[in-house]
C-alpha positions in Angstrom: -3.3 57.6 -41.6 -1.5 55.2 -43.8 -0.5 58.0 -46.4 1.4 59.5 -43.7 3.2 56.6 -42.5 4.1 55.7 -46.2 5.6 58.9 -46.6 7.5 58.9 -43.6 9.0 55.4 -44.2 10.1 56.3 -47.8 11.9 59.3 -46.6 13.7 57.6 -43.8 14.8 54.9 -46.6 15.9 57.9 -48.7 17.9 59.4 -45.5 19.5 56.2 -44.9 20.5 55.8 -48.5 22.1 59.3 -48.3 24.1 58.7 -45.1 25.2 55.5 -46.2 26.6 56.7 -49.5 29.2 58.7 -47.4 30.8 55.2 -46.0 29.7 52.9 -49.0 29.5 53.0 -52.8 25.8 53.2 -53.5 24.6 52.7 -57.0 23.0 55.8 -58.3 19.7 54.2 -59.5 18.9 53.2 -55.9 18.1 56.8 -54.8 15.2 57.3 -57.0 13.4 53.7 -55.8 11.9 55.2 -52.6 10.2 58.0 -54.7 9.2 55.5 -56.9 7.7 53.1 -54.0 6.1 55.8 -52.5 4.4 56.8 -55.8 3.3 53.4 -56.6 1.6 52.6 -52.8 0.2 56.0 -52.8 -1.5 55.6 -56.3 -2.9 52.1 -55.2 -4.1 53.2 -51.8 -5.5 56.3 -53.3 -7.7 54.1 -55.8 -8.8 51.3 -53.3 -11.5 52.8 -51.0 -11.2 49.5 -49.0 -7.4 50.3 -48.3 -8.2 53.1 -45.8 -5.2 54.8 -47.0 -6.2 58.5 -46.5 -9.6 58.1 -44.8 -11.1 55.7 -42.5 -14.0 54.3 -44.8 -17.0 52.1 -43.7 -17.1 49.3 -46.4 -18.8 46.3 -44.9 -19.9 44.9 -41.4 -18.0 41.5 -41.2 -19.1 41.1 -37.6 -22.8 40.9 -38.5 -24.6 37.8 -36.9 -27.6 38.1 -39.3 -28.0 37.4 -43.1 -28.1 41.2 -44.0 -26.6 43.2 -47.0 -27.0 46.8 -47.9 -27.5 47.5 -51.7 -26.5 50.9 -52.6 -26.8 53.3 -55.7 -24.6 56.1 -57.2 -25.1 58.7 -59.4 -29.0 59.6 -59.0 -31.7 60.6 -58.7 -32.1 59.5 -62.6 -35.3 58.6 -64.3 -33.9 55.0 -63.9 -34.2 55.3 -60.3 -38.2 55.0 -60.4 -37.7 51.6 -61.9 -35.5 50.7 -58.9 -37.7 52.0 -56.3 -40.9 49.8 -58.1 -38.6 46.6 -57.6 -37.5 47.6 -54.1 -40.9 48.2 -53.1 -41.8 44.8 -54.8 -39.2 42.8 -52.9 -40.0 44.6 -49.7 -36.1 45.8 -49.7 -34.5 49.1 -48.8 -31.5 50.5 -50.1 -29.0 53.5 -49.8 -28.7 56.1 -52.6 -25.8 58.2 -52.8 -27.1 61.3 -54.7 -25.2 63.8 -56.8 -26.4 67.4 -56.2 -26.7 68.6 -59.8 -29.0 65.5 -59.9 -30.9 66.3 -57.1 -31.7 69.7 -58.7 -33.0 68.0 -61.9 -35.2 65.3 -60.2 -36.2 66.6 -56.8 -39.5 64.7 -57.2 -37.7 61.5 -57.6 -35.2 62.2 -54.6 -38.3 63.0 -52.5 -39.7 59.7 -53.4 -36.9 57.6 -52.6 -37.1 59.3 -49.2 -40.7 58.8 -48.7 -40.4 55.3 -49.3 -38.1 54.6 -46.4 -34.8 54.5 -48.1 -31.8 56.3 -47.0 -29.6 59.0 -49.0 -26.1 60.3 -48.7 -23.6 62.6 -50.3 -22.1 61.9 -53.8 -20.8 65.4 -54.3 -22.4 68.0 -56.5 -20.7 67.6 -59.6 -19.2 64.0 -59.8 -16.4 65.7 -61.9 -14.0 63.1 -63.3 -11.6 65.4 -61.9 -12.8 65.4 -58.3 -9.6 63.8 -57.2 -7.5 66.7 -58.1 -9.7 69.1 -56.3 -8.5 71.2 -53.4 -9.6 70.8 -49.8 -12.0 74.1 -50.0 -13.6 73.0 -53.7 -14.3 69.5 -52.1 -15.8 71.2 -49.0 -17.9 73.6 -51.2 -19.3 70.7 -53.2 -20.1 68.4 -50.2 -21.8 71.3 -48.2 -23.6 72.3 -51.4 -25.1 68.9 -51.8 -25.8 68.7 -48.3 -27.9 71.9 -48.7 -29.7 70.5 -51.5 -30.5 67.5 -49.5 -31.6 69.2 -46.7 -34.1 71.7 -48.8 -35.8 68.5 -50.0 -35.5 66.2 -47.2 -35.2 68.4 -44.0 -32.3 66.0 -43.3 -28.6 66.5 -43.2 -26.6 63.7 -44.8 -23.9 62.2 -42.8 -22.7 59.6 -45.2 -20.7 60.6 -48.5 -19.3 58.3 -51.0 -16.2 59.4 -53.0 -16.5 59.4 -56.8 -15.0 56.5 -58.2 -13.9 55.4 -54.9 -10.9 58.0 -55.0 -9.5 59.4 -51.8 -6.8 62.3 -51.4 -5.0 63.9 -49.0 -7.1 67.1 -49.8 -10.3 65.1 -49.1 -9.3 63.5 -46.2 -8.9 67.5 -44.9 -12.2 68.2 -46.2 -13.7 65.3 -44.6 -12.4 66.4 -41.1 -14.1 69.7 -41.6 -17.6 68.5 -43.1 -17.7 65.5 -40.6 -19.0 63.0 -43.2 -18.6 59.3 -42.4 -17.0 57.7 -45.6 -19.0 55.0 -46.9 -17.2 52.5 -49.5 -18.4 48.9 -50.6 -16.8 45.5 -50.4 -18.8 44.2 -53.6 -18.3 46.3 -56.8 -20.7 45.3 -59.4 -19.1 47.2 -62.2 -22.3 47.6 -63.8 -21.1 51.0 -65.1 -18.3 49.1 -67.1 -19.2 45.4 -68.0 -22.0 45.3 -70.5 -23.2 41.7 -69.9 -26.1 41.7 -67.3 -25.0 38.0 -66.4 -21.6 38.8 -65.7 -22.5 41.6 -63.4 -24.8 39.4 -61.4 -22.5 36.4 -61.4 -20.0 39.2 -60.2 -22.0 39.8 -57.3 -23.4 36.5 -56.6 -19.9 35.2 -56.0 -19.0 37.8 -53.5 -22.1 37.7 -51.6 -21.9 37.3 -47.9 -23.4 38.6 -44.5 -22.4 42.2 -44.0 -21.7 43.0 -47.4 -22.5 46.5 -49.2 -23.1 46.5 -52.7 -22.2 49.1 -55.0 -24.7 49.5 -58.1 -25.7 52.6 -60.1 -29.4 53.7 -60.8 -28.7 54.8 -64.1 -29.3 52.1 -66.6 -32.0 49.8 -67.6 -29.1 46.8 -67.6 -28.8 47.8 -63.8 -32.6 47.6 -63.1 -32.7 43.8 -64.8 -29.6 42.9 -62.7 -31.2 44.2 -59.4 -34.4 42.2 -59.8 -32.3 39.0 -60.4 -30.2 40.0 -57.1 -33.5 40.6 -55.1 -34.7 37.4 -56.1 -31.2 35.5 -55.1 -31.3 37.4 -51.9 -34.8 36.2 -50.8 -34.2 32.7 -52.0 -31.2 32.7 -49.6 -33.0 34.4 -46.8 -31.0 37.6 -46.9 -32.6 40.7 -45.7 -31.6 43.9 -47.9 -31.1 46.9 -45.2 -30.2 50.2 -45.5 -26.5 51.3 -44.7 -27.1 52.8 -41.5 -29.0 49.9 -40.3 -26.1 47.3 -41.4 -23.4 49.5 -39.8 -25.3 50.7 -36.9 -24.3 54.3 -37.7 -26.6 57.5 -38.0 -27.1 58.3 -41.6 -28.3 62.0 -40.8 -27.0 64.5 -38.5 -30.4 65.7 -37.4 
């Protein structure tokens, strides 16, 4: 992927500097620049899930010819998920839930309810650790397979979709995904509902970026997001949008069986 090309490029630049130093006077401060450039680009690429820097990521369907969008929720199941499900039913909308394994263990009945109401679910790791980006390949594989096992125990389905915590990707994660075979799902509208306190600002952030084929990121863990969701669902209806699951938006299977 792009990370490999970035690494090869900056190694080549460094080698050129070394060779040039035999023929020309090269300032010493030029030699660290390839490493600084490599680090900056790698850090930005790792933190932007849309960049496809380490892993091919599905973040939208820009070629869609219908007024469809996909609303997605991270970090559940959670007691607030029940309110989300009620709103989705009220407005005849479908969504995709990226579930944390430990949360499925806490709230299996909520997980089963989202499944029974026709929503799609995906893998969002077992722990959602803030250090997930530092995990080894083996540890990531364990997290994903463990969560898939919980999903299968509670639904009979094997999740094919995975969303990285915080949207951070790494070389270790890329290796893990090659082992597990998951499709990595990102977004092109990040609501920042976990960061922004104002419901109005969250809603306006989504509204200003809304277009057919979008994947919207929300979290089904707060009353604030529930309130924003209702505003969003009203907006979609008023503008003749259909809220569909990610598998339908992308025309890719959400489950391996």
